[in-house]
PDB file of N, CA and C in Angstrom:
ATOM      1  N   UNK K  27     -66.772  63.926  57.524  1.00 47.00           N
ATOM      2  CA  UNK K  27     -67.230  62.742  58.218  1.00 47.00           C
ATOM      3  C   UNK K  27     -68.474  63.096  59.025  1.00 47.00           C
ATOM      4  N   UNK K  28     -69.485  62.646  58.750  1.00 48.00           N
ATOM      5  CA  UNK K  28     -70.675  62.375  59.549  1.00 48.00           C
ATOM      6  C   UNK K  28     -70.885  62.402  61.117  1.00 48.00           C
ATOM      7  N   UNK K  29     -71.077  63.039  61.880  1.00 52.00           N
ATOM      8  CA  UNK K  29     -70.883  62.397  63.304  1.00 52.00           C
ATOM      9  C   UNK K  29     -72.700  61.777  63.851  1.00 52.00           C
ATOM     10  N   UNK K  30     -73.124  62.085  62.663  1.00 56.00           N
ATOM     11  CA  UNK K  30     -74.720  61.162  63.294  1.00 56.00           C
ATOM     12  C   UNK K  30     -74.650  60.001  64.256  1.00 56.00           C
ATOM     13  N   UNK K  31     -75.022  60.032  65.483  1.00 57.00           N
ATOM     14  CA  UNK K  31     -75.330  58.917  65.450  1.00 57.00           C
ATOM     15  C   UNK K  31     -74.348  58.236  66.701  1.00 57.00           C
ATOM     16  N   UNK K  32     -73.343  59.386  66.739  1.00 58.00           N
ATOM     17  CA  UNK K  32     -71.861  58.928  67.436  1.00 58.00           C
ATOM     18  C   UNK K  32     -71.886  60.315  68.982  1.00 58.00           C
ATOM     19  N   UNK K  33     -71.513  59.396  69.692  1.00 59.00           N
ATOM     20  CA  UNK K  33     -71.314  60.147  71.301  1.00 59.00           C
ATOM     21  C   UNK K  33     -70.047  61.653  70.505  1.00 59.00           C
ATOM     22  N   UNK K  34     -70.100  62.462  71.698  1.00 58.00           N
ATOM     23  CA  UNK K  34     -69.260  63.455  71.247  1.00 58.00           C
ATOM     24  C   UNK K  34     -67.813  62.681  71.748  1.00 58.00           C
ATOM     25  N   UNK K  35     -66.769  63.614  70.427  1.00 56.00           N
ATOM     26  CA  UNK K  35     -65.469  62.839  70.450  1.00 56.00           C
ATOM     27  C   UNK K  35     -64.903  63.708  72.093  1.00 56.00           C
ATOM     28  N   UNK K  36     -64.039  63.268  72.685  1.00 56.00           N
ATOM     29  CA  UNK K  36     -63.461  63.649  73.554  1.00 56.00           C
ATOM     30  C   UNK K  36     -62.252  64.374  72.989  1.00 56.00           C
ATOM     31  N   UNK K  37     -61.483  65.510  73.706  1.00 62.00           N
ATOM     32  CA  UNK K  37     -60.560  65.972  72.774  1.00 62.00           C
ATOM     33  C   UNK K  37     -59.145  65.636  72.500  1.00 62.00           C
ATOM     34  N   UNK K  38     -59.459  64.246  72.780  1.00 67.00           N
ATOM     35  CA  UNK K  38     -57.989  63.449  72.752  1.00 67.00           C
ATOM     36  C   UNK K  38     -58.200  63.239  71.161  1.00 67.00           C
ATOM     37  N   UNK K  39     -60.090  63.028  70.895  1.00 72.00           N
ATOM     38  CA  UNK K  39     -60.004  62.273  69.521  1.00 72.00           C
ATOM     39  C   UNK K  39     -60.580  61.013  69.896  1.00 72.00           C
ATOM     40  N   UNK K  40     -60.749  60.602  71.091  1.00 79.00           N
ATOM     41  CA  UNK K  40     -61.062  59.229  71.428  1.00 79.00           C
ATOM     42  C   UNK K  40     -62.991  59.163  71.805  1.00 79.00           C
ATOM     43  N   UNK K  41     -63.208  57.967  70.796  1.00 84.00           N
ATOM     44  CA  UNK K  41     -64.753  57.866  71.058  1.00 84.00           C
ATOM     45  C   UNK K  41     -65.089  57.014  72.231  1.00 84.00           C
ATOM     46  N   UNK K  42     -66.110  57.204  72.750  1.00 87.00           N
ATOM     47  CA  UNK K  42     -66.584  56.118  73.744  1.00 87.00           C
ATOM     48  C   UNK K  42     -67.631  55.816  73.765  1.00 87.00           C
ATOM     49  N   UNK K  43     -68.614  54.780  74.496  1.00 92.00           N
ATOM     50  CA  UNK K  43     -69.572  54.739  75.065  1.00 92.00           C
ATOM     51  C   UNK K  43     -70.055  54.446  75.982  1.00 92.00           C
ATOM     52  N   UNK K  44     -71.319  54.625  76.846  1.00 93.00           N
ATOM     53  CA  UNK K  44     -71.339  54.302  77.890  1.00 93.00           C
ATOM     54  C   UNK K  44     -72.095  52.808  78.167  1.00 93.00           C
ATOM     55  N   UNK K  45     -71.390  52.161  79.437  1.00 93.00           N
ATOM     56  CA  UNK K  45     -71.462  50.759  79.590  1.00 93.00           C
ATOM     57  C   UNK K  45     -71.773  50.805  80.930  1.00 93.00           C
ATOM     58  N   UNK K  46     -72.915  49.744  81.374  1.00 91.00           N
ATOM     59  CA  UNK K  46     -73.078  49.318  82.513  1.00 91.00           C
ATOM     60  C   UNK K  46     -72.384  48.032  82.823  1.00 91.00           C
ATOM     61  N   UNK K  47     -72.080  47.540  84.413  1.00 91.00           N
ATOM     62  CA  UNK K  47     -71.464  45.925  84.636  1.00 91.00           C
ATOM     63  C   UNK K  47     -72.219  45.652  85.510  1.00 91.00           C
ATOM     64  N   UNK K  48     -72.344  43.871  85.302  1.00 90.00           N
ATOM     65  CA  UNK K  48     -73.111  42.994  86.637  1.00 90.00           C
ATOM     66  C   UNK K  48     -72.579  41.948  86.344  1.00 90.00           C
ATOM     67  N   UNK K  49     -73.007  41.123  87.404  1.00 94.00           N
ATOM     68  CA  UNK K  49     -72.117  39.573  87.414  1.00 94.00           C
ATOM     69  C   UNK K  49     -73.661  38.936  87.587  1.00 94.00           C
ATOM     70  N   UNK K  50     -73.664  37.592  86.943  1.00 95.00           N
ATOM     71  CA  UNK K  50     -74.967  36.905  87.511  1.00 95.00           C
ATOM     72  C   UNK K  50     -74.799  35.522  86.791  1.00 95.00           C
ATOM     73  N   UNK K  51     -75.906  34.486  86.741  1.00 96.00           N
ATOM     74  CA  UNK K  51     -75.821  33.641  85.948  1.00 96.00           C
ATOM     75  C   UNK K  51     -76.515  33.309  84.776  1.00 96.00           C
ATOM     76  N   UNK K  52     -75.851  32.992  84.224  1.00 96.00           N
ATOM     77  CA  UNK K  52     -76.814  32.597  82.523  1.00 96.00           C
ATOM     78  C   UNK K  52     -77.221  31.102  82.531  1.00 96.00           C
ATOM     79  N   UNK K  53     -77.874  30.447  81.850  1.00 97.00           N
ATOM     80  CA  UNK K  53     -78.525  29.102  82.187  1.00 97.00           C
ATOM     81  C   UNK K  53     -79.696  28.962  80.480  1.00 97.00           C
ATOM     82  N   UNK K  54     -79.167  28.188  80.205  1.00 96.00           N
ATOM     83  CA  UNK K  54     -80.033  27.293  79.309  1.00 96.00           C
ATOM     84  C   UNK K  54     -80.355  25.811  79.574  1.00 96.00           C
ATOM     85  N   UNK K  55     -81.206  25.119  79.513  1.00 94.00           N
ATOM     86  CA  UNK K  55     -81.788  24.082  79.783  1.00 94.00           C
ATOM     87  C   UNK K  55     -80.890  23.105  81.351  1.00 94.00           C
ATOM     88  N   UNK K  56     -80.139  22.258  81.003  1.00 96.00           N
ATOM     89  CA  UNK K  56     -79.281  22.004  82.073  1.00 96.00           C
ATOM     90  C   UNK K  56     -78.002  22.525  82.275  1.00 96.00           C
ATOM     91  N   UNK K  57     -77.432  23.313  81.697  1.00 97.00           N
ATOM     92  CA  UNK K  57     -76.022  23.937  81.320  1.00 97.00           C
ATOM     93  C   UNK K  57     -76.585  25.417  82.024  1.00 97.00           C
ATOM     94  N   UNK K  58     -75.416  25.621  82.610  1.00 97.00           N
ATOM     95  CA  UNK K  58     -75.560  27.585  83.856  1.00 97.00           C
ATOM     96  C   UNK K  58     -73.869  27.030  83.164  1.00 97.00           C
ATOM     97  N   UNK K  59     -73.717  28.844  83.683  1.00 97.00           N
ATOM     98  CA  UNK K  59     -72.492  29.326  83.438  1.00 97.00           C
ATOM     99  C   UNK K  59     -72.491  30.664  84.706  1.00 97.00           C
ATOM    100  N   UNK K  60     -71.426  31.451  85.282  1.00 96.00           N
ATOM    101  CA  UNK K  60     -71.466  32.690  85.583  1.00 96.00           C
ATOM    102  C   UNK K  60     -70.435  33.883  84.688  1.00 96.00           C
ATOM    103  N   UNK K  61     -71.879  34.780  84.571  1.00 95.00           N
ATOM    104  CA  UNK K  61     -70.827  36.019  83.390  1.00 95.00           C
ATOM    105  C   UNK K  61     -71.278  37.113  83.818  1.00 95.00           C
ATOM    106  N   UNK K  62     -70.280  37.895  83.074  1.00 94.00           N
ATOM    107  CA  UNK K  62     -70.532  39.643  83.530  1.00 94.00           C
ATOM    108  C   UNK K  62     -71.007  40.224  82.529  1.00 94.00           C
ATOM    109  N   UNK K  63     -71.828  40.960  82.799  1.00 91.00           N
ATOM    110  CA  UNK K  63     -72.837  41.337  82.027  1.00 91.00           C
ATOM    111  C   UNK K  63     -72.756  42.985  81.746  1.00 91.00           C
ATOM    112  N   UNK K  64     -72.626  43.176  80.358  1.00 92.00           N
ATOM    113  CA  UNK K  64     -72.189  44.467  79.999  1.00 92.00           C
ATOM    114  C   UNK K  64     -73.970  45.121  79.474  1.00 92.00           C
ATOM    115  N   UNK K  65     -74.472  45.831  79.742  1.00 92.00           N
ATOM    116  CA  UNK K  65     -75.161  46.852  79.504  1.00 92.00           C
ATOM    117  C   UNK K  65     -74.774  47.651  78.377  1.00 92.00           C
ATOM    118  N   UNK K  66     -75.257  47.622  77.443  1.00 93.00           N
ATOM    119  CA  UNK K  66     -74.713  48.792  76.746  1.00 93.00           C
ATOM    120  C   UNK K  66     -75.940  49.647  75.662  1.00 93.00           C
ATOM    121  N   UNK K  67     -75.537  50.678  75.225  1.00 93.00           N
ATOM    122  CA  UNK K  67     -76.250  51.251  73.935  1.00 93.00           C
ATOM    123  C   UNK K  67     -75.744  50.998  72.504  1.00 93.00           C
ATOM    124  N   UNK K  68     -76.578  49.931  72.145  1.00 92.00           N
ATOM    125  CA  UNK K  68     -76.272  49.445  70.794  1.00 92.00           C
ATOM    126  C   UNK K  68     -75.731  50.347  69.936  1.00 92.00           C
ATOM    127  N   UNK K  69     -76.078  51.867  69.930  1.00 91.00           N
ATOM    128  CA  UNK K  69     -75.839  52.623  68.365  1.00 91.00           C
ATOM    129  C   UNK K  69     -74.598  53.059  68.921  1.00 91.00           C
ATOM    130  N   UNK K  70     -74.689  53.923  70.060  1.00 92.00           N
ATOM    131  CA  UNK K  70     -73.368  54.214  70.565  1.00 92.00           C
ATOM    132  C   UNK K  70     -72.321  53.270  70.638  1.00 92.00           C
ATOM    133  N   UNK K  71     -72.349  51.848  71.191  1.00 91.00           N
ATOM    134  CA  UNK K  71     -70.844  50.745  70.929  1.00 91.00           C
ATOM    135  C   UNK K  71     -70.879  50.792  69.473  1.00 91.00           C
ATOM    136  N   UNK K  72     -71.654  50.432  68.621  1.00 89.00           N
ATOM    137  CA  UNK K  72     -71.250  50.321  67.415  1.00 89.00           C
ATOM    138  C   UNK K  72     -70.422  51.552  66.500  1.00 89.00           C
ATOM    139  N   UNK K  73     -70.600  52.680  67.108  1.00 89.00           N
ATOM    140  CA  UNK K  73     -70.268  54.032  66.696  1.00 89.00           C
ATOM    141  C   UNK K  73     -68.805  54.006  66.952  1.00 89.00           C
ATOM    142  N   UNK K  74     -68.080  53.592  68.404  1.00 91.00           N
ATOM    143  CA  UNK K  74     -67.351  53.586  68.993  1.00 91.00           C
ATOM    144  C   UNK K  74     -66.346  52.474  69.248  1.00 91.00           C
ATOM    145  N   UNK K  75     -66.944  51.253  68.726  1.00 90.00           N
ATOM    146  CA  UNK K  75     -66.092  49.937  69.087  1.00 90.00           C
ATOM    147  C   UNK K  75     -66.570  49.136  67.654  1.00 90.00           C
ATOM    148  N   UNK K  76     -65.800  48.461  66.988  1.00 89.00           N
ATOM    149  CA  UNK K  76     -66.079  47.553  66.051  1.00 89.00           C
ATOM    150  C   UNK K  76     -66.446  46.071  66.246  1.00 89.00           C
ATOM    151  N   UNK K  77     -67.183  45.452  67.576  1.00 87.00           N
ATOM    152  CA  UNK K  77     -67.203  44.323  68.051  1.00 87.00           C
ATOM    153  C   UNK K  77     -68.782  44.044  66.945  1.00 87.00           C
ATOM    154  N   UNK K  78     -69.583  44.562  66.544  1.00 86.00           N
ATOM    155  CA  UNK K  78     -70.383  44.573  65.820  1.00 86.00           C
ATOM    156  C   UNK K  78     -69.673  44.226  64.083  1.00 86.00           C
ATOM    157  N   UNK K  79     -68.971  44.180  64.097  1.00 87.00           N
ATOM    158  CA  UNK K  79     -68.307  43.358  62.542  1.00 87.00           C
ATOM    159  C   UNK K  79     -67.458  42.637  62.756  1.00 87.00           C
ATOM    160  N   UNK K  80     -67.198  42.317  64.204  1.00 88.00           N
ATOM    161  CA  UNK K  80     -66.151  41.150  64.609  1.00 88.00           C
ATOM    162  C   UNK K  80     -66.842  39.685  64.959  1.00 88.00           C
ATOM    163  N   UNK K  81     -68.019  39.984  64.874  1.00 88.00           N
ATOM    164  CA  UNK K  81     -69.040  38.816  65.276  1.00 88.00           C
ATOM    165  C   UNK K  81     -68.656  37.536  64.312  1.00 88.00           C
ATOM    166  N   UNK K  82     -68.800  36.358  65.042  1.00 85.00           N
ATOM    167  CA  UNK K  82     -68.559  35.087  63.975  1.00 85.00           C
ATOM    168  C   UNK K  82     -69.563  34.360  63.505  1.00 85.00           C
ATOM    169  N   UNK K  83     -70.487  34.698  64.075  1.00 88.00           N
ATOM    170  CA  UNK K  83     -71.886  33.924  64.276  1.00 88.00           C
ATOM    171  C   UNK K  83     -72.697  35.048  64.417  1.00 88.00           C
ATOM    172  N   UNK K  84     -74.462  35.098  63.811  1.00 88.00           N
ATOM    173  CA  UNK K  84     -75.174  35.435  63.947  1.00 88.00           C
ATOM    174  C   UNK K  84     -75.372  37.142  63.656  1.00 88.00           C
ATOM    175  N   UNK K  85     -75.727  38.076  64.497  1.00 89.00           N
ATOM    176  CA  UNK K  85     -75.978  39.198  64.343  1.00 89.00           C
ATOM    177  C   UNK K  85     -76.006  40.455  65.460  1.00 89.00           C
ATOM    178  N   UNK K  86     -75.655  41.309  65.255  1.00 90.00           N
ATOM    179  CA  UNK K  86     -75.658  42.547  66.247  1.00 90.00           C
ATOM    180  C   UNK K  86     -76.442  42.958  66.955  1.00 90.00           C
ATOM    181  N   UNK K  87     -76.918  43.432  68.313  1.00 92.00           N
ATOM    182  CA  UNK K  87     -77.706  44.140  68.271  1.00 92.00           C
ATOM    183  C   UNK K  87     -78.805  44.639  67.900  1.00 92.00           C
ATOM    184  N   UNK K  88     -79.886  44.624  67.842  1.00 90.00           N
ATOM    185  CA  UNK K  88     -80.908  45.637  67.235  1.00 90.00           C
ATOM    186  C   UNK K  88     -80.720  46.686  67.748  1.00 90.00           C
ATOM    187  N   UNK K  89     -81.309  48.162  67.394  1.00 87.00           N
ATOM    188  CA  UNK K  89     -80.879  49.086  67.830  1.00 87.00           C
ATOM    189  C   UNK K  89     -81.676  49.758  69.020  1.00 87.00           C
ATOM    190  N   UNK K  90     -82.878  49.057  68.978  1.00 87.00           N
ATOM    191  CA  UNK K  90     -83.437  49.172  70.917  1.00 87.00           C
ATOM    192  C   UNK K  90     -83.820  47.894  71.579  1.00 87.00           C
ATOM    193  N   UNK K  91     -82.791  46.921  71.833  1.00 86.00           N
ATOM    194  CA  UNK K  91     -82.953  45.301  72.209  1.00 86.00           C
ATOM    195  C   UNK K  91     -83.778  45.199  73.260  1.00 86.00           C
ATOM    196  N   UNK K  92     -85.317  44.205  73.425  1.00 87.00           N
ATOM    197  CA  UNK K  92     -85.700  43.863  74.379  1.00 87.00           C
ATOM    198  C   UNK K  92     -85.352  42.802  75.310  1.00 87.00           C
ATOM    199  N   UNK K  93     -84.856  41.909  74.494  1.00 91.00           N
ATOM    200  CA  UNK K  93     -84.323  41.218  75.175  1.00 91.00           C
ATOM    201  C   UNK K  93     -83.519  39.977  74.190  1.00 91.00           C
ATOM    202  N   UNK K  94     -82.404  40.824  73.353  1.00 93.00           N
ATOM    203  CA  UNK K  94     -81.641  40.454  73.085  1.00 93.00           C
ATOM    204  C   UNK K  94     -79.970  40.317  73.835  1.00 93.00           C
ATOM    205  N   UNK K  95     -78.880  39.281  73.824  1.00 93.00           N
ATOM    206  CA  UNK K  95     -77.714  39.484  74.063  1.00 93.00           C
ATOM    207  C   UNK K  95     -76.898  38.573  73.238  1.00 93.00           C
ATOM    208  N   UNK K  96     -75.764  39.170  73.267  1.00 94.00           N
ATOM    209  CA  UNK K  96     -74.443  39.420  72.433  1.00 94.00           C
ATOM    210  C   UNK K  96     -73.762  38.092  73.631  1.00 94.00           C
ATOM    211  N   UNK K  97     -73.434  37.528  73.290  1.00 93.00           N
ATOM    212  CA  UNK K  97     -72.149  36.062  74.387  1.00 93.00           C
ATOM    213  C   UNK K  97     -71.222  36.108  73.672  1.00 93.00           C
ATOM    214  N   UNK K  98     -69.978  35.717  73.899  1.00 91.00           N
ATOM    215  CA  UNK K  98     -68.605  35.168  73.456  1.00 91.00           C
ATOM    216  C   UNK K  98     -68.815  33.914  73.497  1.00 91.00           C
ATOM    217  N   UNK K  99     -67.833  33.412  72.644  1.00 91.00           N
ATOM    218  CA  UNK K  99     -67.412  31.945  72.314  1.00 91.00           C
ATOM    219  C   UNK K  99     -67.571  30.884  73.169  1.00 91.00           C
ATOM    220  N   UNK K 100     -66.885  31.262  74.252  1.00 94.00           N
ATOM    221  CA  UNK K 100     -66.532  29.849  74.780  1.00 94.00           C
ATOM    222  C   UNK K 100     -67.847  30.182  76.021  1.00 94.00           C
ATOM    223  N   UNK K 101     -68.191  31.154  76.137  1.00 95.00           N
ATOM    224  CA  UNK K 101     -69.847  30.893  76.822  1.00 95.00           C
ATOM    225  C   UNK K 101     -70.550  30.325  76.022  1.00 95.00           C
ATOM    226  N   UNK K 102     -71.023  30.599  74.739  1.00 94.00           N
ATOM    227  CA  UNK K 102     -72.044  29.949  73.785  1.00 94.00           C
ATOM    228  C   UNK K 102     -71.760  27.995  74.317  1.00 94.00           C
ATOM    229  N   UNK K 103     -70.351  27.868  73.813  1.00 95.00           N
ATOM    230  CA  UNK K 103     -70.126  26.609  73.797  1.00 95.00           C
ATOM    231  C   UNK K 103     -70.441  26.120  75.105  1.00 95.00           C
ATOM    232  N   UNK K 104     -70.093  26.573  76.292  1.00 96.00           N
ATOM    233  CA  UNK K 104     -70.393  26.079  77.675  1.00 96.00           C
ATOM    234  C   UNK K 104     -71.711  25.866  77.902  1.00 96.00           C
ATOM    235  N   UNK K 105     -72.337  26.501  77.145  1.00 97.00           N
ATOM    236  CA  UNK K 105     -73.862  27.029  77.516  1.00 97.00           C
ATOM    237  C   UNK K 105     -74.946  25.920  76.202  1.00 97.00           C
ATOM    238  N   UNK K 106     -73.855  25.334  75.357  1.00 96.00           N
ATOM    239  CA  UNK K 106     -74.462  25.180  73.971  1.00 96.00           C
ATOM    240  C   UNK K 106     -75.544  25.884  73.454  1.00 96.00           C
ATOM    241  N   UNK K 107     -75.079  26.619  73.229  1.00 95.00           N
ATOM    242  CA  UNK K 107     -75.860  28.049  72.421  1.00 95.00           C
ATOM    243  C   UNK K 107     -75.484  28.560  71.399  1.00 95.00           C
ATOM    244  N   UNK K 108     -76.840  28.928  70.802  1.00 93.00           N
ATOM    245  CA  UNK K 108     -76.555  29.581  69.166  1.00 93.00           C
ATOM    246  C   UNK K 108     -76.847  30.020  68.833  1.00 93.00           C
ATOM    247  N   UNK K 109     -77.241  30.986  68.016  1.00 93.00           N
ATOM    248  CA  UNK K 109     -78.128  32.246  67.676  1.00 93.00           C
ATOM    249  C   UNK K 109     -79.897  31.597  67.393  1.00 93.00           C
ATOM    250  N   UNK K 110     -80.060  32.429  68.594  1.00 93.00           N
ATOM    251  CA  UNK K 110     -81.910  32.248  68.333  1.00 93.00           C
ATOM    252  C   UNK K 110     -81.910  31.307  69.810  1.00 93.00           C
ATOM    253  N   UNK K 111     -80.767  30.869  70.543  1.00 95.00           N
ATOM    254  CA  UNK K 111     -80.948  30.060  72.230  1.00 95.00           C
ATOM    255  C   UNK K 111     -81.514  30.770  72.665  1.00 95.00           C
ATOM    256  N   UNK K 112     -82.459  30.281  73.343  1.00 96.00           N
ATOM    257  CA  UNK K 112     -83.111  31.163  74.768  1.00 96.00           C
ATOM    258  C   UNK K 112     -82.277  30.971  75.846  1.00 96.00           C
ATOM    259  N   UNK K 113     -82.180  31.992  76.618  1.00 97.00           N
ATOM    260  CA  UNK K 113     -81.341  32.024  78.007  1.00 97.00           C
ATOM    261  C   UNK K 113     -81.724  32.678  78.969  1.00 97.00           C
ATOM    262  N   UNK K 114     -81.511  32.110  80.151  1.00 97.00           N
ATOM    263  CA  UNK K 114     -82.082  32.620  81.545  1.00 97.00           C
ATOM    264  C   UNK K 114     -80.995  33.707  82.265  1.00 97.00           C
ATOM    265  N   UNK K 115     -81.307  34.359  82.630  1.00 95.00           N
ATOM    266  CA  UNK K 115     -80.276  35.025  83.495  1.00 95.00           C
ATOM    267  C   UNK K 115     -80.753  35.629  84.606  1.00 95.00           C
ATOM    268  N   UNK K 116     -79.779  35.105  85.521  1.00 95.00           N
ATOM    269  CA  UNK K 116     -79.891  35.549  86.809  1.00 95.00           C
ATOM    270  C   UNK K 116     -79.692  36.407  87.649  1.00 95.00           C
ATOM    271  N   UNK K 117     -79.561  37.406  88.305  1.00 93.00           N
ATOM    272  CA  UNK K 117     -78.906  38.180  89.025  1.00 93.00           C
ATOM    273  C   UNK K 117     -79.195  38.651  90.797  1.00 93.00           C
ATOM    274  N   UNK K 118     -78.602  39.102  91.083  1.00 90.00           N
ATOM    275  CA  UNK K 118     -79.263  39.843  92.628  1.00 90.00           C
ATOM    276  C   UNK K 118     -79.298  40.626  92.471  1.00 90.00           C
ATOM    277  N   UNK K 119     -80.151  41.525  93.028  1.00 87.00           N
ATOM    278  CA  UNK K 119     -80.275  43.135  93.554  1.00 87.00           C
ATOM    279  C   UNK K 119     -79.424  43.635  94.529  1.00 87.00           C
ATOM    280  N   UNK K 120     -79.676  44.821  94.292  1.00 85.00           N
ATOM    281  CA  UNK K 120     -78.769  45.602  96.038  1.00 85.00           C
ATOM    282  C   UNK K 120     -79.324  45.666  97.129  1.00 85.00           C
ATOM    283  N   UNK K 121     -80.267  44.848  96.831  1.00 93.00           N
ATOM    284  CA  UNK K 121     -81.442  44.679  98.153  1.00 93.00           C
ATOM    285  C   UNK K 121     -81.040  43.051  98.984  1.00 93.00           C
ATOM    286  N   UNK K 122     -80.766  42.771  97.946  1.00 92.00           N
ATOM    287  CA  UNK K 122     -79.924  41.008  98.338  1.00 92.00           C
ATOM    288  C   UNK K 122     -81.343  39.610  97.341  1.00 92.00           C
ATOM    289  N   UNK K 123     -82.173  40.399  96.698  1.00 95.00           N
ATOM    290  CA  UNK K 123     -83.417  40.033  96.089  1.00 95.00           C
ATOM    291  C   UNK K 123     -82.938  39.417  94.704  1.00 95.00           C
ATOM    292  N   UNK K 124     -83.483  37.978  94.418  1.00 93.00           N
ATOM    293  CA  UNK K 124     -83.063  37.775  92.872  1.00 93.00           C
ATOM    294  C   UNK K 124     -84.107  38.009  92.310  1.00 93.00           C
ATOM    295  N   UNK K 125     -83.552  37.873  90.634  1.00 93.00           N
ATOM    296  CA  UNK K 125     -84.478  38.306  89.771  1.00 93.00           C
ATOM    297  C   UNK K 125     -83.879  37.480  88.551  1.00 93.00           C
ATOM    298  N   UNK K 126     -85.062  37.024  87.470  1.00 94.00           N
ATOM    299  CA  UNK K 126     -84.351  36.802  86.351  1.00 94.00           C
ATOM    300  C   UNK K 126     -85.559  37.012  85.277  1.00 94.00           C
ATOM    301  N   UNK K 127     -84.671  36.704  83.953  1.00 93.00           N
ATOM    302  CA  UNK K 127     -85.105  37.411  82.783  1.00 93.00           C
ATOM    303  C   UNK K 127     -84.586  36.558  81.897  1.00 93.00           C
ATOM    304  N   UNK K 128     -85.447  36.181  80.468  1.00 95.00           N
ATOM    305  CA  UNK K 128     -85.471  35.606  79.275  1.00 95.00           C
ATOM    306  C   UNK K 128     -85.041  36.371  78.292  1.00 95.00           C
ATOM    307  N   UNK K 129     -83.841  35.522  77.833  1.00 94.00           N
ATOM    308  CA  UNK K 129     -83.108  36.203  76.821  1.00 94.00           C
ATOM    309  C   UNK K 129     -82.891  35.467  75.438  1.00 94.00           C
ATOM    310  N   UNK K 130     -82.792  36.440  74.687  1.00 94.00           N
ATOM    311  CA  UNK K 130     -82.453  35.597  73.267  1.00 94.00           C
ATOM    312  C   UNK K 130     -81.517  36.023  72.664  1.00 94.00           C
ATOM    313  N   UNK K 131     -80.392  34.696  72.217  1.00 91.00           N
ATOM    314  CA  UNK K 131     -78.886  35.094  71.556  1.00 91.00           C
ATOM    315  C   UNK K 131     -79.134  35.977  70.352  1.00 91.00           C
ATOM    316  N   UNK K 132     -78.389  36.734  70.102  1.00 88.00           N
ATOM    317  CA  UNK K 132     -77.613  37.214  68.801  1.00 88.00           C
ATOM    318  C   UNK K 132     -77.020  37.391  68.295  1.00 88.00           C
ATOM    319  N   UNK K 133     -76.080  36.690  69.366  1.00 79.00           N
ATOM    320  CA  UNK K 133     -74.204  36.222  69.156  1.00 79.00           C
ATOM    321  C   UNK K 133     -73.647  37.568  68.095  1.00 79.00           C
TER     322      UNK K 133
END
């Protein structure tokens, strides 16, 4: 088996990867929602988690996203969103400072 590509196994046998969290808001046209926002490394989750062939809609990841994201279901729907939505997202800093950023689905 290949390990290209894949974090080192731990010696349980168990793969992982590493993930960042934030809470903030997402927002398309008149529709906001609040979600938590996972950070991650595309090659590594995919190496490690199969949510990349569990998708129902649309497509994975690219493998260095500028400003792509991955939503669940019933956000898309809250949000009416679909692969190729633009989305706003919001957040604060640890400074108490907001900030936001343009995103595009890839469900």
């Amino acid at each position: 088996m290949s390990t290209e590509g894949r974090l080192p196994v731990a010696r349980t046998g168990v793969l992982a990867a590493p993930r960042s969290f934030g809470f903030g808001l997402l927002a398309q046209g008149k529709k906001s929602a609040g979600a938590q926002y996972w950070g991650v490394d595309p090659k590594a989750e995919a190496a490690a988690f199969e949510l990349a062939s569990e998708l129902l809609d649309g497509t994975y990841l690219p493998a260095e996203p500028k400003t792509q994201v991955v939503i669940g279901r019933k956000l898309a729907k809250s949000l009416e969103a679909a692969p190729g939505s633009e989305l706003v997202a919001v957040v604060q800093a640890a400074d108490g400072s907001y900030t936001n950023k343009t995103l595009q689905t890839v469900f």
